[in-house]
Tab-separated table of C-alpha atoms and ligand atoms in Angstrom:
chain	number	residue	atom	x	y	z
A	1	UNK	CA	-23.857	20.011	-5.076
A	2	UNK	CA	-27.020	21.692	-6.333
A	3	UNK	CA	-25.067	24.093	-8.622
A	4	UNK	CA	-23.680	20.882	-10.590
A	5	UNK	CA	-26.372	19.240	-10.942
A	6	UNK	CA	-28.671	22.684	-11.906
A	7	UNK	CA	-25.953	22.986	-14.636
A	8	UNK	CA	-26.435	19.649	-15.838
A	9	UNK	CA	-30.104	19.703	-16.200
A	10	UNK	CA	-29.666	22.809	-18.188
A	11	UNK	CA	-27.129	21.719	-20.576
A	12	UNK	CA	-27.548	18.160	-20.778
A	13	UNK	CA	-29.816	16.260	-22.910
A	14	UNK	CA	-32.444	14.845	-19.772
A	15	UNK	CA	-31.931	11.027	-21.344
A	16	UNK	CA	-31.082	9.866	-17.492
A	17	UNK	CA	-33.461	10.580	-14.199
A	18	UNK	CA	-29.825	10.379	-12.626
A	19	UNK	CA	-29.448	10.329	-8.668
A	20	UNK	CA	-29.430	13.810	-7.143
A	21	UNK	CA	-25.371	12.787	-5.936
A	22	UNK	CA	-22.405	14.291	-7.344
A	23	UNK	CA	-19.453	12.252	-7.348
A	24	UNK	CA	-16.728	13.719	-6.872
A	25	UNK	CA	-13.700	11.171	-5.914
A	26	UNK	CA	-13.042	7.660	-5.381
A	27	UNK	CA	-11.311	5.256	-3.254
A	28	UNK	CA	-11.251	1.568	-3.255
A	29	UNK	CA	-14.422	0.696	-3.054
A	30	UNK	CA	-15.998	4.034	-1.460
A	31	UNK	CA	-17.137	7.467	-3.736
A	32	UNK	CA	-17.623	10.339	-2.054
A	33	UNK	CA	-19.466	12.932	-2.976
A	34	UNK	CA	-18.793	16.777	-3.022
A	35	UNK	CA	-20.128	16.767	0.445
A	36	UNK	CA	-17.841	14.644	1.447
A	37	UNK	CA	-20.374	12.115	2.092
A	38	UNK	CA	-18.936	8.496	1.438
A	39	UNK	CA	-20.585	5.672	-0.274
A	40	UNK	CA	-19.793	1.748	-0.374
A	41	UNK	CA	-20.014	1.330	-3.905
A	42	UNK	CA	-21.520	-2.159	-4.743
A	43	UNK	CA	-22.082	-0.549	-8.105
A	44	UNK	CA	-18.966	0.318	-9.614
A	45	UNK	CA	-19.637	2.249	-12.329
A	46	UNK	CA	-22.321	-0.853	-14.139
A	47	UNK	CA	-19.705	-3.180	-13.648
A	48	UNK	CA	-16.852	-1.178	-15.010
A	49	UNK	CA	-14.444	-0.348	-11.562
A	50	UNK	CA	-13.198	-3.971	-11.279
A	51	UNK	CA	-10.221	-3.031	-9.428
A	52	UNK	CA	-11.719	-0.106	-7.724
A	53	UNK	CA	-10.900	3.132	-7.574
A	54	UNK	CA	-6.862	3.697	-7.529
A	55	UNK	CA	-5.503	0.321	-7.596
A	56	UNK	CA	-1.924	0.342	-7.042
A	57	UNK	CA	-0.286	0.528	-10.057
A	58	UNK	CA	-2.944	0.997	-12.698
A	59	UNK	CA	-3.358	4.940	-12.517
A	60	UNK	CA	0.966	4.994	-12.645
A	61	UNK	CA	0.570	2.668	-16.167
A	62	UNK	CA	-2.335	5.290	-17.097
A	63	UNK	CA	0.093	8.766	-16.216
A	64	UNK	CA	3.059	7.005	-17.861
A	65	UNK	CA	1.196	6.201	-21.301
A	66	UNK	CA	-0.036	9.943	-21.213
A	67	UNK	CA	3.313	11.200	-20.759
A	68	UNK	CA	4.102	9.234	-24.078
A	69	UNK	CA	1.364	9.429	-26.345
A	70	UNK	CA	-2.433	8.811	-26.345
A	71	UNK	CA	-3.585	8.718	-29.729
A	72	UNK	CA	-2.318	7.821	-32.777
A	73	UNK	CA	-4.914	6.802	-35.027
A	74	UNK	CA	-5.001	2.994	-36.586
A	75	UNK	CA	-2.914	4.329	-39.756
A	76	UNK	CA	-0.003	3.291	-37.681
A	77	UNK	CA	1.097	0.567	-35.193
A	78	UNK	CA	1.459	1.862	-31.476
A	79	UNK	CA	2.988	0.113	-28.985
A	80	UNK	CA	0.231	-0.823	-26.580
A	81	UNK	CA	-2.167	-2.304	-28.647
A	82	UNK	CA	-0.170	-5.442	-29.299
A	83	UNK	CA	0.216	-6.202	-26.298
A	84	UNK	CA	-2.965	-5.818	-24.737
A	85	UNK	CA	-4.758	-7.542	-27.946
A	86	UNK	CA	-1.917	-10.952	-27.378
A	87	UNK	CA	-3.099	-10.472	-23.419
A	88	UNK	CA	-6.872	-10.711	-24.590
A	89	UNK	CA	-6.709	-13.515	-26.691
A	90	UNK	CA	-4.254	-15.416	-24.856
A	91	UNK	CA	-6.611	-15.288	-21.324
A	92	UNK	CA	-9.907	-15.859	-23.588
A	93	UNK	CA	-8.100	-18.596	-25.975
A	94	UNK	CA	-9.289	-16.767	-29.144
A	95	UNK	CA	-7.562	-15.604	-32.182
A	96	UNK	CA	-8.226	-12.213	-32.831
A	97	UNK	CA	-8.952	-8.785	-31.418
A	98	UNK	CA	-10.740	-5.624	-32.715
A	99	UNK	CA	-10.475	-2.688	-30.077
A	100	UNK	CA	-13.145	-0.280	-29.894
A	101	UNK	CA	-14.570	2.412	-27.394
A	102	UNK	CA	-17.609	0.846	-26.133
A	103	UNK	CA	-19.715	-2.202	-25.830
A	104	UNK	CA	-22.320	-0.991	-28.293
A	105	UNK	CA	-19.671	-0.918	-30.838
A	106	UNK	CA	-17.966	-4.142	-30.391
A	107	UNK	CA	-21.643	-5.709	-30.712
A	108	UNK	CA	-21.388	-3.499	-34.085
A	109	UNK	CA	-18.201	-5.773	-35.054
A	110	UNK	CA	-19.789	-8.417	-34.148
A	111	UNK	CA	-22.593	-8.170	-35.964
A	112	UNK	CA	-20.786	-7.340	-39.156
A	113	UNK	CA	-18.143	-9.745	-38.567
A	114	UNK	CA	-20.794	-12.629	-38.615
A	115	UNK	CA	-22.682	-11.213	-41.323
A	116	UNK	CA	-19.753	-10.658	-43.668
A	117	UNK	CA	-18.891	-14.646	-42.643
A	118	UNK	CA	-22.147	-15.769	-43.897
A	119	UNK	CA	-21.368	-13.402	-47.125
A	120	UNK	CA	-18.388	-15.025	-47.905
A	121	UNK	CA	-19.900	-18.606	-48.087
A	122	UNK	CA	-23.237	-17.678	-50.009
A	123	UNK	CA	-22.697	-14.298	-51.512
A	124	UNK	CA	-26.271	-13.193	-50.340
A	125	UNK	CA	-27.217	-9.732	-48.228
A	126	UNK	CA	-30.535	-11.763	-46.622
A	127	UNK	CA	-28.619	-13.321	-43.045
A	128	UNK	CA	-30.483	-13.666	-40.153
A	129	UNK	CA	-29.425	-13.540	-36.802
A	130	UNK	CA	-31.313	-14.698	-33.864
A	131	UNK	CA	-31.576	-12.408	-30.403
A	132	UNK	CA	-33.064	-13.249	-26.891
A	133	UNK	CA	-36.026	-11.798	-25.129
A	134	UNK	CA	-34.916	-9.356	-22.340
A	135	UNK	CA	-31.202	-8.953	-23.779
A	136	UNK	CA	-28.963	-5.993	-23.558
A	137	UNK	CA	-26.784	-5.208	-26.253
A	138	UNK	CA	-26.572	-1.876	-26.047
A	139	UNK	CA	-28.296	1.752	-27.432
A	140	UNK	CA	-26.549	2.164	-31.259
A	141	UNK	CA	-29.056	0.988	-34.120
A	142	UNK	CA	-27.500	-2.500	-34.511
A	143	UNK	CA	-26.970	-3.684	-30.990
A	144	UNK	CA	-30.230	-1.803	-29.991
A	145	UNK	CA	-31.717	-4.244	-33.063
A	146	UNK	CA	-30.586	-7.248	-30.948
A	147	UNK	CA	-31.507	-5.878	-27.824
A	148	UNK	CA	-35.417	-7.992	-26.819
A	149	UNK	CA	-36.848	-4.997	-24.849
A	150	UNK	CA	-39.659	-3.435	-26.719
A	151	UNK	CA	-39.489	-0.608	-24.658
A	152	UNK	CA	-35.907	0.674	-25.926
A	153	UNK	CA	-36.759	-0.190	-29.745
A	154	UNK	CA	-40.124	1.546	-30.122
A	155	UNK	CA	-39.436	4.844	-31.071
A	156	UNK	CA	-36.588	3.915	-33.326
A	157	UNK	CA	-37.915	1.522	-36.013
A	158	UNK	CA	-37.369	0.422	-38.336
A	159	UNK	CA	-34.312	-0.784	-37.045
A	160	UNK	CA	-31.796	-3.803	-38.470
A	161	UNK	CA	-33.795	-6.109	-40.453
A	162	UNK	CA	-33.226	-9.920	-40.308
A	163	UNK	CA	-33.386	-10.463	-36.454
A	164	UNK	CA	-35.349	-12.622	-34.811
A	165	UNK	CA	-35.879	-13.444	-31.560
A	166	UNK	CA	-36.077	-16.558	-29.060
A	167	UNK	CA	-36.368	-16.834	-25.649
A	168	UNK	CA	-33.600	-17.575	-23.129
A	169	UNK	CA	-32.759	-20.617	-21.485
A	170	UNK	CA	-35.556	-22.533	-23.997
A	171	UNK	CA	-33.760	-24.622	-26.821
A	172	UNK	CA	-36.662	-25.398	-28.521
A	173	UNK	CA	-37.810	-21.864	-28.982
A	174	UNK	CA	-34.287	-21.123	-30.188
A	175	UNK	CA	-34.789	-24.010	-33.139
A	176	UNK	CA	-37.722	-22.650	-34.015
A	177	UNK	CA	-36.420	-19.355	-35.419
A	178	UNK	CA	-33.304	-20.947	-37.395
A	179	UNK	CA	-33.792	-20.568	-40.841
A	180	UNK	CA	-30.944	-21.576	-43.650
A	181	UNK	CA	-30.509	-17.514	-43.382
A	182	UNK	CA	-29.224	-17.693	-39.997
A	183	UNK	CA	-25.722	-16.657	-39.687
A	184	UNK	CA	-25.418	-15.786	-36.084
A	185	UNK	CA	-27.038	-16.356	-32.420
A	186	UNK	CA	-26.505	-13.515	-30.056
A	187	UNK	CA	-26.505	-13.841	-26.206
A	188	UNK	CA	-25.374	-12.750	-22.695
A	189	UNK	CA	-23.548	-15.593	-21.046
A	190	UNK	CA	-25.325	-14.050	-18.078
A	191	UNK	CA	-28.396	-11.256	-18.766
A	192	UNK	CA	-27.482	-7.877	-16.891
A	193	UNK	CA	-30.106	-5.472	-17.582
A	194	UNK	CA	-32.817	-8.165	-18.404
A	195	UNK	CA	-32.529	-9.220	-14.549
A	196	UNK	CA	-29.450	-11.352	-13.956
A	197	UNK	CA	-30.191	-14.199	-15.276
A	198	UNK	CA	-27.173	-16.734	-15.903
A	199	UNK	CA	-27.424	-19.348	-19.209
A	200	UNK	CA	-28.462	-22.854	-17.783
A	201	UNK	CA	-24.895	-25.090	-19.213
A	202	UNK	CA	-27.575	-27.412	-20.817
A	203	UNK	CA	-29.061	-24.789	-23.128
A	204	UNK	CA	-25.952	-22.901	-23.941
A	205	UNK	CA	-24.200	-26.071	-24.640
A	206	UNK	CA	-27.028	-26.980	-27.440
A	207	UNK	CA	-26.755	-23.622	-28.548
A	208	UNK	CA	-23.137	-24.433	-29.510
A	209	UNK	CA	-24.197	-27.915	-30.875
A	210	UNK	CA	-27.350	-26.570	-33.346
A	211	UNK	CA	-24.427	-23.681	-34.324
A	212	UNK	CA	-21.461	-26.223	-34.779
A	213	UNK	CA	-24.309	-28.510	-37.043
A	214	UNK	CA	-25.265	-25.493	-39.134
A	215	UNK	CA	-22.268	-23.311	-39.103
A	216	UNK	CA	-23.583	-20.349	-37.357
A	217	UNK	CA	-21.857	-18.224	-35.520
A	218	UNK	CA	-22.767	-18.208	-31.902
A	219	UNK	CA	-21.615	-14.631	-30.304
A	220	UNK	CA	-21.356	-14.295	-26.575
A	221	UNK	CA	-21.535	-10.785	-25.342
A	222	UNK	CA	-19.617	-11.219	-21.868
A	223	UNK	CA	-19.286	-6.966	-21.763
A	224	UNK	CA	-21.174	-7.075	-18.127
A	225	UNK	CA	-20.737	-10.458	-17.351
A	226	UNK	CA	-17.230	-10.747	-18.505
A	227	UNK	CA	-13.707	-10.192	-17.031
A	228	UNK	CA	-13.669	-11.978	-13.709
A	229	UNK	CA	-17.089	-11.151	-12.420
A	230	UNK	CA	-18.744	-14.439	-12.512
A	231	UNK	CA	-15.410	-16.462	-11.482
A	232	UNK	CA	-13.834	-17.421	-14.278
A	233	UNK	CA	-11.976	-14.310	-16.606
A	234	UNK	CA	-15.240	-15.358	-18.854
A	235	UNK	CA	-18.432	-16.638	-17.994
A	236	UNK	CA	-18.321	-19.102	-21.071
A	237	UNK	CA	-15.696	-20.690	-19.644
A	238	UNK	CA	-17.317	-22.213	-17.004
A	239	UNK	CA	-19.921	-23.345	-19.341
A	240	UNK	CA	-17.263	-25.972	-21.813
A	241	UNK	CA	-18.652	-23.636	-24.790
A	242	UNK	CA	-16.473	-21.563	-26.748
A	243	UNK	CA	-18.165	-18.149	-29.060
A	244	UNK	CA	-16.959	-17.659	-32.138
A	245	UNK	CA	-16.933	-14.401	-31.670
A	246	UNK	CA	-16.937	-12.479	-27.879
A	247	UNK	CA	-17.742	-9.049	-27.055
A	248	UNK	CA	-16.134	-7.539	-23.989
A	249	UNK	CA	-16.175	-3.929	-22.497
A	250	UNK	CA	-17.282	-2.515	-19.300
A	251	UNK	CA	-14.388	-3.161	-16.874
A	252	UNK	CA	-11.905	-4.504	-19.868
A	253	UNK	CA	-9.977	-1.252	-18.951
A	254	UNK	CA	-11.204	-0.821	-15.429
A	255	UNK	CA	-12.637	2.900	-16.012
A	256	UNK	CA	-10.973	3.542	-19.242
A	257	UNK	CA	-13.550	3.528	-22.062
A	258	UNK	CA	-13.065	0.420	-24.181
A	259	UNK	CA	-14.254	-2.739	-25.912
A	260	UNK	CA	-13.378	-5.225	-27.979
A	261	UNK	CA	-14.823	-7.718	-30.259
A	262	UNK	CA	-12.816	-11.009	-30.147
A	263	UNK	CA	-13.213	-13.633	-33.147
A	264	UNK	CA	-11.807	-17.018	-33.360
A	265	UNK	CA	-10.015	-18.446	-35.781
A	266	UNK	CA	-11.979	-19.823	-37.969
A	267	UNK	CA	-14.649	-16.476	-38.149
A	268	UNK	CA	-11.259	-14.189	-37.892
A	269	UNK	CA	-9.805	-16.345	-40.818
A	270	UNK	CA	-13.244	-15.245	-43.203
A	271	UNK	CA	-14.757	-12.593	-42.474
A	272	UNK	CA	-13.496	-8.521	-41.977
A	273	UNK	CA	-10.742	-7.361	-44.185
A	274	UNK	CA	-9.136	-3.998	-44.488
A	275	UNK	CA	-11.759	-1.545	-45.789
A	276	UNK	CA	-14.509	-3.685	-44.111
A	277	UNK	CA	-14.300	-1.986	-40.531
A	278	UNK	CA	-12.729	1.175	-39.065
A	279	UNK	CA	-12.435	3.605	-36.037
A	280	UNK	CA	-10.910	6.498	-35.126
A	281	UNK	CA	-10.412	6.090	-31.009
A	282	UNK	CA	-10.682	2.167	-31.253
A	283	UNK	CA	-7.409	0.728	-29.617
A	284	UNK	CA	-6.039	3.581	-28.824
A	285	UNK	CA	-2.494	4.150	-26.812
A	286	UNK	CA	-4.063	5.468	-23.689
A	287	UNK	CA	-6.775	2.756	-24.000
A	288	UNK	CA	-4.877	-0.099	-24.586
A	289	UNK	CA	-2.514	0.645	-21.792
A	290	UNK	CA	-5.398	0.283	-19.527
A	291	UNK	CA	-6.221	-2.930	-20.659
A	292	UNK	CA	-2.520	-4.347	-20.689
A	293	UNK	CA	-2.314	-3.078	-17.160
A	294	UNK	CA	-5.693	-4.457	-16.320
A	295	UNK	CA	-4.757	-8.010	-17.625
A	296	UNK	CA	-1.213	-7.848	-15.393
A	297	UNK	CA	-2.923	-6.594	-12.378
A	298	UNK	CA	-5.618	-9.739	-13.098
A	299	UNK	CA	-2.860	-11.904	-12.859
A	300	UNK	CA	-0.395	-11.134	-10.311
A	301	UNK	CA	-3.559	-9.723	-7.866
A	302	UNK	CA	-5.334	-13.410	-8.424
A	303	UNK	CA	-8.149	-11.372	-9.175
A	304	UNK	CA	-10.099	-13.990	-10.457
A	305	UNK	CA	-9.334	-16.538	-7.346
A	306	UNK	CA	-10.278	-13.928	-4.917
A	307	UNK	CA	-13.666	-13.977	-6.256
A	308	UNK	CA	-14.392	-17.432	-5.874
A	309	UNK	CA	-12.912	-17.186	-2.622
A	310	UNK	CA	-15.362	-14.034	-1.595
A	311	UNK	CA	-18.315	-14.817	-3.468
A	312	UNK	CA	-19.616	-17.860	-1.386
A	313	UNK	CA	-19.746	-15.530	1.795
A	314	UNK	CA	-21.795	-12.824	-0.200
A	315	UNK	CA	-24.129	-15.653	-1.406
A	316	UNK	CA	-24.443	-16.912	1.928
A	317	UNK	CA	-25.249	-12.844	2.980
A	318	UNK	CA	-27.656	-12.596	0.737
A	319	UNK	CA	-29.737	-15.640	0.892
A	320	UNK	CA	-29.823	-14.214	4.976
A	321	UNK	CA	-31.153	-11.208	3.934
A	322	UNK	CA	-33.869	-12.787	1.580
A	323	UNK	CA	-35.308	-14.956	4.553
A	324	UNK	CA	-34.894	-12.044	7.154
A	325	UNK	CA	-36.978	-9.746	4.608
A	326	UNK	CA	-40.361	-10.256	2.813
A	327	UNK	CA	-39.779	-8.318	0.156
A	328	UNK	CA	-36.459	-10.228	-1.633
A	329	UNK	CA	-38.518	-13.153	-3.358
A	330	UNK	CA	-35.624	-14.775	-4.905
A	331	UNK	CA	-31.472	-14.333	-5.066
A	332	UNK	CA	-30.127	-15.054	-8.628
A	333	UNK	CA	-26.626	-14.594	-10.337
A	334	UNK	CA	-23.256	-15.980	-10.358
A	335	UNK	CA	-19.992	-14.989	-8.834
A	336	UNK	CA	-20.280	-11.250	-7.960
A	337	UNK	CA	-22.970	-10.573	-10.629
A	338	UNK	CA	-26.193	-11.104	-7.749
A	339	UNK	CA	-29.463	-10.217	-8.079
A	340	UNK	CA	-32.273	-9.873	-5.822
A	341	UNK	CA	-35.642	-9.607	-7.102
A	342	UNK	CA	-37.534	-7.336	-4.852
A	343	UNK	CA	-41.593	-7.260	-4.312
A	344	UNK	CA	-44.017	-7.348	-1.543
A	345	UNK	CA	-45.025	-3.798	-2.059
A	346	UNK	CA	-41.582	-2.782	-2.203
A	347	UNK	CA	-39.735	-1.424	-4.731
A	348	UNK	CA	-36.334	-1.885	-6.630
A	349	UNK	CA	-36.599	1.664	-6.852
A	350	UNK	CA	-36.927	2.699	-3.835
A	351	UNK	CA	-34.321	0.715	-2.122
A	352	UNK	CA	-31.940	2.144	-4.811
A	353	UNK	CA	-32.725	5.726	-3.579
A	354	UNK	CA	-32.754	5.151	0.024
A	355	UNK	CA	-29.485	3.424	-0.065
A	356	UNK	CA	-28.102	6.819	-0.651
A	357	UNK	CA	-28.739	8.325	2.282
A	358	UNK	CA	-27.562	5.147	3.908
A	359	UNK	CA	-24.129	5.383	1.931
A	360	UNK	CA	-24.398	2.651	-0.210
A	361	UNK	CA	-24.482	2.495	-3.722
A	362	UNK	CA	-26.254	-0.379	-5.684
A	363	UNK	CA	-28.422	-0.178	-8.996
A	364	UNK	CA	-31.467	-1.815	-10.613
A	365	UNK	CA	-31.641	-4.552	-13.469
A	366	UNK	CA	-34.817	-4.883	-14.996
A	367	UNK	CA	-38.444	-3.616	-13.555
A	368	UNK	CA	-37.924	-5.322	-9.719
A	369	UNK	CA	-33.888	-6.278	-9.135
A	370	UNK	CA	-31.751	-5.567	-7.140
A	371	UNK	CA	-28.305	-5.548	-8.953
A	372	UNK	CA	-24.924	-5.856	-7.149
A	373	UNK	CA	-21.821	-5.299	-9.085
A	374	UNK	CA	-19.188	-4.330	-6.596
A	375	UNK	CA	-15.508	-3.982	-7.346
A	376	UNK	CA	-14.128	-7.539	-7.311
A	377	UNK	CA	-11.342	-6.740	-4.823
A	378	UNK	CA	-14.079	-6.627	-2.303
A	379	UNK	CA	-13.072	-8.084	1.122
A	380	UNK	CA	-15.655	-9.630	4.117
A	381	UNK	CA	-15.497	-6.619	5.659
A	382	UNK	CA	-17.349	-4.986	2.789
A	383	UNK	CA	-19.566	-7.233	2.295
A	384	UNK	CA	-20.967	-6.814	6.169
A	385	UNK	CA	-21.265	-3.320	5.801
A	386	UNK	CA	-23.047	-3.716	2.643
A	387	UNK	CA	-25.628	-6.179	4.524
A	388	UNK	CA	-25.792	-3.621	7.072
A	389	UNK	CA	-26.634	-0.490	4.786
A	390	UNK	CA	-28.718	-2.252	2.613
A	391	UNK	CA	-30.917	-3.452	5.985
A	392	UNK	CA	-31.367	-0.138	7.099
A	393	UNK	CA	-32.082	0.731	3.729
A	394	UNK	CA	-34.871	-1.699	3.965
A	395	UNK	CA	-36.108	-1.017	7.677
A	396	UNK	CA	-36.834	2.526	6.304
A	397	UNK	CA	-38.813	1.513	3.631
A	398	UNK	CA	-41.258	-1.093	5.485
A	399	UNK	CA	-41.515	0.319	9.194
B	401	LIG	C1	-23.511	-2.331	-20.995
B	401	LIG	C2	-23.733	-3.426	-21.955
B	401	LIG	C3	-23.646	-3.232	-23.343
B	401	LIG	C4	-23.424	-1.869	-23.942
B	401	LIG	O1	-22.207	-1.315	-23.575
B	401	LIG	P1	-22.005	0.288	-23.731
B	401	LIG	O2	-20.564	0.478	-23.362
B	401	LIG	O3	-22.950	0.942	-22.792
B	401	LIG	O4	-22.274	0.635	-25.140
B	401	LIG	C5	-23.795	-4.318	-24.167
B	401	LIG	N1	-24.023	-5.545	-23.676
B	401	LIG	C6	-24.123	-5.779	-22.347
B	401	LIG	C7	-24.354	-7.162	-21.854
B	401	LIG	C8	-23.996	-4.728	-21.449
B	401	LIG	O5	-24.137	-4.966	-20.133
């Protein structure tokens, strides 16, 4: 183990204090390492395994598209793409798909997309678009632009001009940075990296009002929170808001690097033309099968269902293990996106270490979360053994 990770400290740029684990395989919802030590992975990659590792069927789809062809460029029509772009927007109700290879770059396409929209009506380069405070939208200039953590922007500005931000959850401090520039309102239908916080319906809903009054754009970036995780295939939809424009990534091909940036109609119908917007990878073959497999498997597995079904029980876990220990001061989240925020003299940190060494794999969010985004195929049986490591975990840290 120490030889791969001495070789990756020498030849890879240090931007991660990663883990000292090496993972070598996975499972269903356990990794081992190349020990051979095995982990429950209430991680899954940030959100990204949603079926787990080896779900029946999906590598077969991935081995058959290789045996075919995985890249073809977008000079010419392939064969997957149409089908998983007609799966996406038929499951999200939206018009229109742009592939890409990460979440960073469909909040790039969505960015341009809305600006180019305001463009068209007023022919001026001077749009605003309006952020949250302790959003994630990624590390690329644009979506790091959007992104309201100081702390990632410093170094790198000047960044995109025109942004401004508001603060989540508060309408009123959302109306007080529209301008008759604004052309867009960015937001996480449920923050990830700022802590797990989930949109109250009230605000998001006069969100969507003050954007429907004004025409601006109001883009929901559902990349962590999106594809089943919070019980519905998107969070919006339990909210009775529709984006104009969605971003998706993370587990939209289940391990497979992708993205997409979904417009509806009326934003697909004005705004990017050919020559506006390109990539080279973007909706690739191999890609695309992933996500047309990942949309079937959705379907006939009753993904979605299974995690209403399974996510009262880990509620019900969780809010145990916040009055059995002094240092969880609060359980937030929605579906299988949970957060615990963790103080008392302990730290998020800490517990995310120790876990190791108890076989269990869960991450941060923000300075003092807890963040559990398991595979959402997980069954009771996991979730006990993940209130059992986790415990230990904890019993370590305050004996
Ligand atoms: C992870 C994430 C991104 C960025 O996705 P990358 O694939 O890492 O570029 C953007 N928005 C949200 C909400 C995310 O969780």
């Amino acid at each position: 183990m120490n030889t791969y990770m001495e070789q990756t400290e020498q030849y890879v740029l240090h931007t991660y204090n990663r883990f000292p684990v090496v993972l070598e395989s996975g499972n269903g919802v356990y990794l081992k390492d190349t020990d051979g030590k095995e982990y429950l992975d209430f991680a899954a990659g940030i959100a990204v395994y949603a079926l787990g590792y080896h779900y029946p069927g999906y590598d077969e789809a991935l081995k058959s598209q290789i045996d075919k062809v995985m890249h073809t460029s977008n000079l010419y029509y392939n064969v997957p793409m149409g089908e998983a772009a007609e799966k996406l927007v038929k499951a999200s109700g939206m018009s229109k798909v742009f592939f890409t290879n990460s979440g960073a770059e469909a909040i790039e396409g969505a960015i341009k997309a809305a600006r180019k929209y305001a463009w068209l009506k007023d022919g001026q380069a001077d749009h605003e678009i309006i952020a949250m405070n302790h959003s994630f939208h990624g590390r690329s200039v644009g979506a790091l632009s959007v992104t309201g953590n100081f702390h990632y922007q410093e170094a790198f500005r000047p960044l995109m001009g025109g942004v401004k931000f508001a603060d989540f959850n508060d309408i009123d401090s959302v109306k007080a940075q529209i301008t008759d520039k604004t052309c867009a309102i960015i937001m996480e239908t449920v923050q990830g990296e700022g802590g797990i916080y989930p949109a109250d319906p009230a605000f998001l809903k006069a969100v969507r009002q003050i954007c429907d009054e004004k025409d601006i754009l109001l883009i929901l970036d559902e990349i962590q929170c999106g594809m089943g995780r919070t019980g519905s295939l998107y969070a919006w939809q339990q909210y009775g808001v529709t984006p104009d424009i969605m971003t998706t990534a993370k587990a939209l091909g289940c391990g497979v690097p992708v993205g997409a940036f979904v417009l509806n109609e009326k934003t697909a119908a004005a705004s990017l033309v050919p020559g506006d917007h390109g990539t080279t990878y973007g909706g690739n073959p191999f890609a695309c099968a992933a996500v047309s497999k990942v949309f079937d498997l959705f379907e006939s597995e009753k993904i979605v269902d299974h995690v209403n079904e399974i996510a009262p029980y880990f509620e019900e876990k969780l809010e145990e293990l916040m009055k059995k220990y002094d240092c969880i001061t609060a359980r937030r989240g929605k579906g299988l996106m949970q957060g615990l925020v963790i103080g008392n003299g302990v730290k998020v940190g800490d517990i995310t270490k120790e876990a190791l060494n108890h076989g269990l794999i869960v991450i941060s969010a923000g300075s003092d979360v807890l963040r559990m985004v398991p595979p959402l195929i997980i069954e009771k049986q996991h979730i006990d053994e993940f209130v059992q490591k986790l415990s230990e975990t904890i019993d370590v840290l305050t004996k």
